[in-house]
Amino acid sequence: MKKKTAILALLVAVTMAGTLLFTGCGDSQPVEEEDPIITLNTITGEEFEEGLPARPVQVSIDNVGAAVPQSNISHADIVYEFPVEGEQTRLQAIFYSDIPEFFGPIRSVRPYFVDLADMYDTVFVAHGWSNAAKKKLQNGERPYINAMENEVDFYRVSDKPAPHNSYIEWETVKATIDEKGWWDEDNNIRGFKFMEKGKTNETAEECESVSFVYKGNACEFTYDPETELYTRTVKGAPYIDKETGENITVSNVLVQKITSEVLDEKGRLSIDMMQGGDAYLFTKGTVVKGTWNQKNLHNTTIFKDSNDKQFRLSKGKSWVEVMDQTCTMTY
């Protein structure tokens, strides 16, 4: 019995020795992990390990009466406010790094919204269009989803009256993009320049608030030094996201001054998105004055200060007020 026990012990010892030799004296070898691939969002200046979609999604958002407050607009990387007919404004919300479950309320297209879509190479989602916008979309190469043409399920919510209640779910949009192969093209959005930590724009002047008065609308942005964000209000009242109940805040407010022309008896406007003009940047409690130009519709707008240097934005979300001659600004 002792002989069998000795042989068994010897076998165990040999096995353990072999195991130690194979594993490097009993220490498990660390598995080398690959460095994560960092993707830069050139619209917000933020970095992401998860990657970004092949292209952004642009949604034409209603901004009149019962449409406000809108749903999930706080998720947009950048929002443009444009003048439209009827002394109204309409929003173009561009979603890239943070796409919500649904969008709305959704309204129709104008030709200059399509120009914006070209600049950011977006998939364009809308409900309806003017004749000029319809022609521009149907004759162009812009991927779009429109409730008036595509067999896609838009739906109407019950707590808002028509036409201010058209919505669509992201899964529906995504399924259409997958089916059409719109993810397959590479997207190289030039985007904006951003400030390094502790830096400011050379020509910046202190300024803590700015207000805009369109013919049928008014809004304000007020800077909070603690959060380094601007809170948007409308005619002095809180401007919130319907789904969160929280105030809309952004890191930057850009102003793009343009001249519009009335096209027809309904007051529809013509806006040349390549005309250039005066520009302003409100960021970190300062204002920078300058100009904007658009060499072509396949890149985002270039904003430059009085020293001919590009505006440096703070990292984060932005709001752009496109102002025509009927709109005034005070800061």
Tab-separated table of C-alpha atoms in Angstrom:
chain	number	residue	atom	x	y	z
A	1	MET	CA	0.000	0.000	0.000
A	2	LYS	CA	2.868	2.348	0.869
A	3	LYS	CA	4.514	1.515	-2.485
A	4	LYS	CA	1.311	2.438	-4.398
A	5	THR	CA	0.987	5.682	-2.436
A	6	ALA	CA	4.597	6.621	-3.223
A	7	ILE	CA	4.088	5.946	-6.932
A	8	LEU	CA	0.882	8.035	-6.942
A	9	ALA	CA	2.641	10.921	-5.190
A	10	LEU	CA	5.473	10.736	-7.711
A	11	LEU	CA	3.012	10.918	-10.617
A	12	VAL	CA	1.265	13.942	-9.079
A	13	ALA	CA	4.597	15.682	-8.543
A	14	VAL	CA	5.672	15.067	-12.157
A	15	THR	CA	2.321	16.347	-13.462
A	16	MET	CA	2.529	19.526	-11.352
A	17	ALA	CA	6.100	20.144	-12.467
A	18	GLY	CA	5.058	19.855	-16.114
A	19	THR	CA	2.186	22.236	-15.547
A	20	LEU	CA	4.418	24.801	-13.832
A	21	LEU	CA	6.954	24.557	-16.643
A	22	PHE	CA	4.271	25.054	-19.295
A	23	THR	CA	2.615	28.016	-17.561
A	24	GLY	CA	5.798	29.802	-16.559
A	25	CYS	CA	6.244	28.816	-12.944
A	26	GLY	CA	2.565	28.867	-12.199
A	27	ASP	CA	1.919	32.503	-13.240
A	28	SER	CA	-0.776	32.953	-15.898
A	29	GLN	CA	0.491	34.955	-18.859
A	30	PRO	CA	-1.382	38.272	-19.402
A	31	VAL	CA	-3.422	38.385	-22.582
A	32	GLU	CA	-2.459	41.415	-24.627
A	33	GLU	CA	-5.487	43.588	-25.269
A	34	GLU	CA	-5.729	45.654	-28.415
A	35	ASP	CA	-5.985	49.393	-27.914
A	36	PRO	CA	-9.548	50.595	-28.509
A	37	ILE	CA	-10.171	52.393	-31.785
A	38	ILE	CA	-10.992	56.010	-30.974
A	39	THR	CA	-13.395	57.799	-33.322
A	40	LEU	CA	-13.538	61.596	-33.350
A	41	ASN	CA	-16.922	63.218	-33.809
A	42	THR	CA	-16.002	66.288	-35.848
A	43	ILE	CA	-19.399	67.878	-35.100
A	44	THR	CA	-18.942	67.908	-31.309
A	45	GLY	CA	-15.180	67.423	-30.953
A	46	GLU	CA	-15.774	64.447	-28.647
A	47	GLU	CA	-14.082	61.053	-28.886
A	48	PHE	CA	-15.900	57.709	-28.844
A	49	GLU	CA	-14.620	54.163	-28.376
A	50	GLU	CA	-17.838	52.612	-29.660
A	51	GLY	CA	-17.492	54.183	-33.092
A	52	LEU	CA	-20.049	56.288	-34.946
A	53	PRO	CA	-22.635	55.542	-37.655
A	54	ALA	CA	-21.476	55.778	-41.262
A	55	ARG	CA	-23.448	58.993	-41.637
A	56	PRO	CA	-25.647	61.273	-39.501
A	57	VAL	CA	-29.432	61.405	-39.582
A	58	GLN	CA	-31.094	64.780	-40.167
A	59	VAL	CA	-34.706	65.282	-39.102
A	60	SER	CA	-36.904	68.230	-40.073
A	61	ILE	CA	-38.532	69.216	-36.771
A	62	ASP	CA	-41.694	71.257	-36.322
A	63	ASN	CA	-41.249	74.408	-34.216
A	64	VAL	CA	-44.715	75.964	-34.182
A	65	GLY	CA	-47.421	76.119	-31.511
A	66	ALA	CA	-48.446	72.676	-30.278
A	67	ALA	CA	-45.281	71.128	-31.710
A	68	VAL	CA	-43.339	72.519	-28.747
A	69	PRO	CA	-41.938	70.881	-26.677
A	70	GLN	CA	-40.363	68.495	-29.164
A	71	SER	CA	-39.302	64.940	-28.396
A	72	ASN	CA	-35.670	63.877	-27.981
A	73	ILE	CA	-34.231	67.019	-29.521
A	74	SER	CA	-31.688	67.129	-26.688
A	75	HIS	CA	-29.990	64.111	-28.302
A	76	ALA	CA	-29.044	66.067	-31.438
A	77	ASP	CA	-25.354	66.848	-31.921
A	78	ILE	CA	-26.279	70.105	-33.646
A	79	VAL	CA	-29.554	71.905	-34.355
A	80	TYR	CA	-30.147	74.561	-37.029
A	81	GLU	CA	-33.027	77.024	-36.736
A	82	PHE	CA	-34.169	78.404	-40.112
A	83	PRO	CA	-36.757	81.003	-41.054
A	84	VAL	CA	-39.629	79.641	-43.177
A	85	GLU	CA	-42.887	81.014	-44.572
A	86	GLY	CA	-45.653	82.230	-42.296
A	87	GLU	CA	-43.235	84.108	-40.035
A	88	GLN	CA	-42.237	80.784	-38.536
A	89	THR	CA	-39.011	78.916	-37.939
A	90	ARG	CA	-38.223	75.237	-38.464
A	91	LEU	CA	-35.487	73.132	-36.906
A	92	GLN	CA	-33.059	70.775	-38.595
A	93	ALA	CA	-31.771	68.388	-35.934
A	94	ILE	CA	-28.706	66.350	-36.848
A	95	PHE	CA	-28.186	63.158	-34.835
A	96	TYR	CA	-24.841	61.374	-35.000
A	97	SER	CA	-23.325	60.237	-31.707
A	98	ASP	CA	-26.560	59.887	-29.726
A	99	ILE	CA	-29.535	58.597	-31.709
A	100	PRO	CA	-32.795	58.379	-29.693
A	101	GLU	CA	-35.572	55.783	-29.956
A	102	PHE	CA	-37.883	58.107	-31.907
A	103	PHE	CA	-38.084	61.600	-33.426
A	104	GLY	CA	-40.793	64.232	-33.651
A	105	PRO	CA	-42.852	66.083	-34.401
A	106	ILE	CA	-41.645	65.929	-38.017
A	107	ARG	CA	-42.499	68.459	-40.734
A	108	SER	CA	-41.771	69.146	-44.378
A	109	VAL	CA	-38.668	70.025	-46.397
A	110	ARG	CA	-37.460	73.271	-47.931
A	111	PRO	CA	-34.672	73.391	-50.561
A	112	TYR	CA	-32.135	74.954	-48.221
A	113	PHE	CA	-32.683	72.088	-45.758
A	114	VAL	CA	-31.513	69.751	-48.531
A	115	ASP	CA	-28.393	71.915	-48.938
A	116	LEU	CA	-27.675	71.411	-45.245
A	117	ALA	CA	-28.151	67.662	-45.642
A	118	ASP	CA	-25.568	67.697	-48.432
A	119	MET	CA	-23.065	69.502	-46.204
A	120	TYR	CA	-23.271	66.844	-43.497
A	121	ASP	CA	-23.965	63.920	-45.877
A	122	THR	CA	-27.008	62.924	-43.858
A	123	VAL	CA	-29.894	60.555	-44.325
A	124	PHE	CA	-32.738	63.083	-44.420
A	125	VAL	CA	-36.044	62.336	-42.643
A	126	ALA	CA	-39.101	64.552	-43.173
A	127	HIS	CA	-42.885	64.552	-43.595
A	128	GLY	CA	-43.846	66.481	-46.713
A	129	TRP	CA	-42.054	68.959	-48.969
A	130	SER	CA	-42.432	72.069	-51.051
A	131	ASN	CA	-42.443	71.503	-54.818
A	132	ALA	CA	-38.918	72.887	-55.131
A	133	ALA	CA	-37.620	70.685	-52.299
A	134	LYS	CA	-39.340	67.605	-53.761
A	135	LYS	CA	-37.697	68.202	-57.129
A	136	LYS	CA	-34.314	68.730	-55.505
A	137	LEU	CA	-34.549	65.487	-53.537
A	138	GLN	CA	-35.879	63.379	-56.384
A	139	ASN	CA	-33.297	64.688	-58.846
A	140	GLY	CA	-30.364	64.375	-56.465
A	141	GLU	CA	-28.337	61.716	-54.755
A	142	ARG	CA	-29.376	62.556	-51.193
A	143	PRO	CA	-30.675	59.512	-49.263
A	144	TYR	CA	-34.034	60.469	-47.781
A	145	ILE	CA	-37.122	59.093	-46.073
A	146	ASN	CA	-40.297	61.092	-46.597
A	147	ALA	CA	-43.790	60.202	-45.411
A	148	MET	CA	-45.220	61.442	-48.735
A	149	GLU	CA	-43.313	58.918	-50.807
A	150	ASN	CA	-41.502	56.136	-48.976
A	151	GLU	CA	-43.427	53.114	-47.698
A	152	VAL	CA	-42.219	53.731	-44.171
A	153	ASP	CA	-44.330	53.748	-41.007
A	154	PHE	CA	-44.663	57.261	-39.647
A	155	TYR	CA	-47.254	57.557	-36.891
A	156	ARG	CA	-49.222	60.303	-35.160
A	157	VAL	CA	-49.237	60.811	-31.397
A	158	SER	CA	-52.521	61.520	-29.654
A	159	ASP	CA	-51.418	64.316	-27.326
A	160	LYS	CA	-50.668	66.805	-30.131
A	161	PRO	CA	-53.018	67.987	-32.900
A	162	ALA	CA	-52.244	67.408	-36.582
A	163	PRO	CA	-50.120	68.451	-38.398
A	164	HIS	CA	-47.883	68.872	-35.327
A	165	ASN	CA	-47.892	65.207	-34.317
A	166	SER	CA	-46.002	63.152	-36.923
A	167	TYR	CA	-43.332	60.842	-35.467
A	168	ILE	CA	-41.095	57.991	-36.552
A	169	GLU	CA	-39.091	55.381	-34.626
A	170	TRP	CA	-35.352	54.969	-35.056
A	171	GLU	CA	-35.693	51.243	-35.694
A	172	THR	CA	-37.908	52.049	-38.676
A	173	VAL	CA	-35.373	54.533	-40.028
A	174	LYS	CA	-32.491	52.142	-39.422
A	175	ALA	CA	-34.267	49.270	-41.178
A	176	THR	CA	-34.712	51.444	-44.263
A	177	ILE	CA	-31.065	52.538	-44.186
A	178	ASP	CA	-29.973	48.902	-43.903
A	179	GLU	CA	-32.251	47.853	-46.753
A	180	LYS	CA	-31.075	50.658	-49.061
A	181	GLY	CA	-27.397	50.173	-48.205
A	182	TRP	CA	-26.970	53.780	-47.137
A	183	TRP	CA	-24.408	52.781	-44.497
A	184	ASP	CA	-22.027	51.517	-47.159
A	185	GLU	CA	-20.526	54.868	-48.121
A	186	ASP	CA	-17.667	56.367	-46.123
A	187	ASN	CA	-18.453	59.674	-44.457
A	188	ASN	CA	-15.738	62.278	-43.982
A	189	ILE	CA	-17.453	65.208	-42.295
A	190	ARG	CA	-15.045	68.091	-42.024
A	191	GLY	CA	-16.914	69.538	-39.070
A	192	PHE	CA	-15.482	72.261	-36.853
A	193	LYS	CA	-12.303	73.285	-35.066
A	194	PHE	CA	-12.278	72.980	-31.270
A	195	MET	CA	-10.482	74.712	-28.424
A	196	GLU	CA	-7.769	73.024	-26.445
A	197	LYS	CA	-8.306	72.927	-22.697
A	198	GLY	CA	-7.636	76.303	-21.099
A	199	LYS	CA	-7.550	78.125	-24.437
A	200	THR	CA	-9.879	80.763	-25.865
A	201	ASN	CA	-10.462	82.374	-29.244
A	202	GLU	CA	-8.032	85.259	-29.825
A	203	THR	CA	-10.682	87.881	-30.557
A	204	ALA	CA	-13.234	86.733	-27.949
A	205	GLU	CA	-15.082	89.298	-25.828
A	206	GLU	CA	-17.050	88.611	-22.665
A	207	CYS	CA	-20.755	88.003	-23.235
A	208	GLU	CA	-23.127	85.936	-21.099
A	209	SER	CA	-26.396	86.010	-23.067
A	210	VAL	CA	-27.833	86.483	-26.533
A	211	SER	CA	-31.419	86.826	-27.761
A	212	PHE	CA	-33.012	86.437	-31.192
A	213	VAL	CA	-36.301	87.810	-32.457
A	214	TYR	CA	-37.753	86.302	-35.612
A	215	LYS	CA	-41.056	87.680	-36.902
A	216	GLY	CA	-43.070	84.915	-35.280
A	217	ASN	CA	-40.666	83.582	-32.715
A	218	ALA	CA	-38.124	84.653	-30.125
A	219	CYS	CA	-35.508	82.778	-28.139
A	220	GLU	CA	-32.617	83.387	-25.774
A	221	PHE	CA	-29.445	81.600	-24.690
A	222	THR	CA	-27.963	82.299	-21.249
A	223	TYR	CA	-24.533	81.120	-20.127
A	224	ASP	CA	-23.955	79.275	-16.859
A	225	PRO	CA	-20.286	79.536	-15.748
A	226	GLU	CA	-20.597	76.480	-13.487
A	227	THR	CA	-21.722	74.085	-16.221
A	228	GLU	CA	-20.131	76.066	-19.082
A	229	LEU	CA	-23.373	75.534	-20.997
A	230	TYR	CA	-25.989	77.810	-22.548
A	231	THR	CA	-29.623	77.270	-21.561
A	232	ARG	CA	-32.172	77.980	-24.276
A	233	THR	CA	-35.442	79.724	-23.415
A	234	VAL	CA	-38.307	80.821	-25.690
A	235	LYS	CA	-39.811	84.211	-24.966
A	236	GLY	CA	-38.400	83.872	-21.467
A	237	ALA	CA	-40.037	80.504	-20.775
A	238	PRO	CA	-38.134	77.234	-20.273
A	239	TYR	CA	-37.448	75.303	-23.469
A	240	ILE	CA	-37.421	71.621	-22.616
A	241	ASP	CA	-37.193	68.188	-24.173
A	242	LYS	CA	-40.685	66.656	-23.969
A	243	GLU	CA	-39.308	63.224	-23.084
A	244	THR	CA	-36.992	64.272	-20.250
A	245	GLY	CA	-38.638	67.466	-19.017
A	246	GLU	CA	-35.157	68.997	-18.795
A	247	ASN	CA	-33.955	72.288	-20.254
A	248	ILE	CA	-32.173	72.239	-23.599
A	249	THR	CA	-28.520	73.180	-23.122
A	250	VAL	CA	-25.621	73.473	-25.564
A	251	SER	CA	-21.922	74.280	-25.455
A	252	ASN	CA	-21.972	76.634	-28.442
A	253	VAL	CA	-24.353	79.016	-30.181
A	254	LEU	CA	-23.388	79.875	-33.753
A	255	VAL	CA	-25.018	82.633	-35.791
A	256	GLN	CA	-25.091	82.531	-39.573
A	257	LYS	CA	-26.481	85.709	-41.140
A	258	ILE	CA	-28.102	85.362	-44.560
A	259	THR	CA	-30.414	87.247	-46.898
A	260	SER	CA	-33.659	85.563	-47.929
A	261	GLU	CA	-36.071	86.257	-50.780
A	262	VAL	CA	-39.814	85.556	-50.875
A	263	LEU	CA	-40.661	83.121	-53.661
A	264	ASP	CA	-44.457	82.946	-53.835
A	265	GLU	CA	-47.810	84.071	-52.453
A	266	LYS	CA	-47.465	81.590	-49.582
A	267	GLY	CA	-44.317	83.349	-48.459
A	268	ARG	CA	-41.907	80.471	-49.115
A	269	LEU	CA	-38.309	81.621	-49.001
A	270	SER	CA	-35.267	81.251	-51.182
A	271	ILE	CA	-32.030	81.044	-49.218
A	272	ASP	CA	-28.660	80.668	-50.898
A	273	MET	CA	-26.563	78.572	-48.524
A	274	MET	CA	-23.379	79.571	-50.362
A	275	GLN	CA	-23.828	83.354	-50.176
A	276	GLY	CA	-21.540	83.904	-47.165
A	277	GLY	CA	-22.019	86.648	-44.597
A	278	ASP	CA	-21.465	87.767	-41.038
A	279	ALA	CA	-21.105	85.182	-38.282
A	280	TYR	CA	-20.880	85.014	-34.497
A	281	LEU	CA	-19.838	82.361	-32.011
A	282	PHE	CA	-21.029	82.337	-28.409
A	283	THR	CA	-19.016	79.939	-26.281
A	284	LYS	CA	-17.688	79.810	-22.702
A	285	GLY	CA	-19.281	83.155	-21.859
A	286	THR	CA	-17.684	84.986	-24.782
A	287	VAL	CA	-18.620	86.180	-28.263
A	288	VAL	CA	-16.422	85.972	-31.348
A	289	LYS	CA	-17.313	88.047	-34.420
A	290	GLY	CA	-16.428	87.009	-37.921
A	291	THR	CA	-17.730	85.691	-41.229
A	292	TRP	CA	-18.881	82.439	-42.791
A	293	ASN	CA	-18.337	81.028	-46.256
A	294	GLN	CA	-19.380	77.934	-48.155
A	295	LYS	CA	-17.163	76.960	-51.091
A	296	ASN	CA	-19.336	73.976	-52.016
A	297	LEU	CA	-22.225	71.957	-50.629
A	298	HIS	CA	-20.138	68.884	-49.883
A	299	ASN	CA	-18.488	70.223	-46.732
A	300	THR	CA	-19.611	71.958	-43.571
A	301	THR	CA	-19.498	75.745	-43.331
A	302	ILE	CA	-16.232	77.528	-42.525
A	303	PHE	CA	-16.493	80.197	-39.809
A	304	LYS	CA	-13.579	82.634	-39.392
A	305	ASP	CA	-12.830	85.500	-37.007
A	306	SER	CA	-11.558	88.989	-37.880
A	307	ASN	CA	-7.985	87.620	-37.933
A	308	ASP	CA	-8.968	85.112	-40.624
A	309	LYS	CA	-8.650	82.205	-38.178
A	310	GLN	CA	-11.333	79.563	-37.890
A	311	PHE	CA	-13.674	79.761	-34.922
A	312	ARG	CA	-12.703	77.367	-32.145
A	313	LEU	CA	-15.767	75.799	-30.556
A	314	SER	CA	-16.043	74.212	-27.135
A	315	LYS	CA	-16.475	70.464	-27.229
A	316	GLY	CA	-20.115	69.454	-27.032
A	317	LYS	CA	-23.454	70.116	-28.704
A	318	SER	CA	-24.198	73.261	-30.700
A	319	TRP	CA	-27.161	75.317	-31.875
A	320	VAL	CA	-27.053	77.404	-35.063
A	321	GLU	CA	-29.343	80.377	-35.620
A	322	VAL	CA	-29.671	81.109	-39.333
A	323	MET	CA	-30.780	84.759	-39.352
A	324	ASP	CA	-32.266	86.560	-42.330
A	325	GLN	CA	-32.931	90.298	-42.619
A	326	THR	CA	-36.227	89.984	-40.715
A	327	CYS	CA	-34.496	88.653	-37.588
A	328	THR	CA	-32.709	90.733	-34.965
A	329	MET	CA	-30.066	89.737	-32.445
A	330	THR	CA	-29.153	91.373	-29.127
A	331	TYR	CA	-26.268	90.382	-26.858
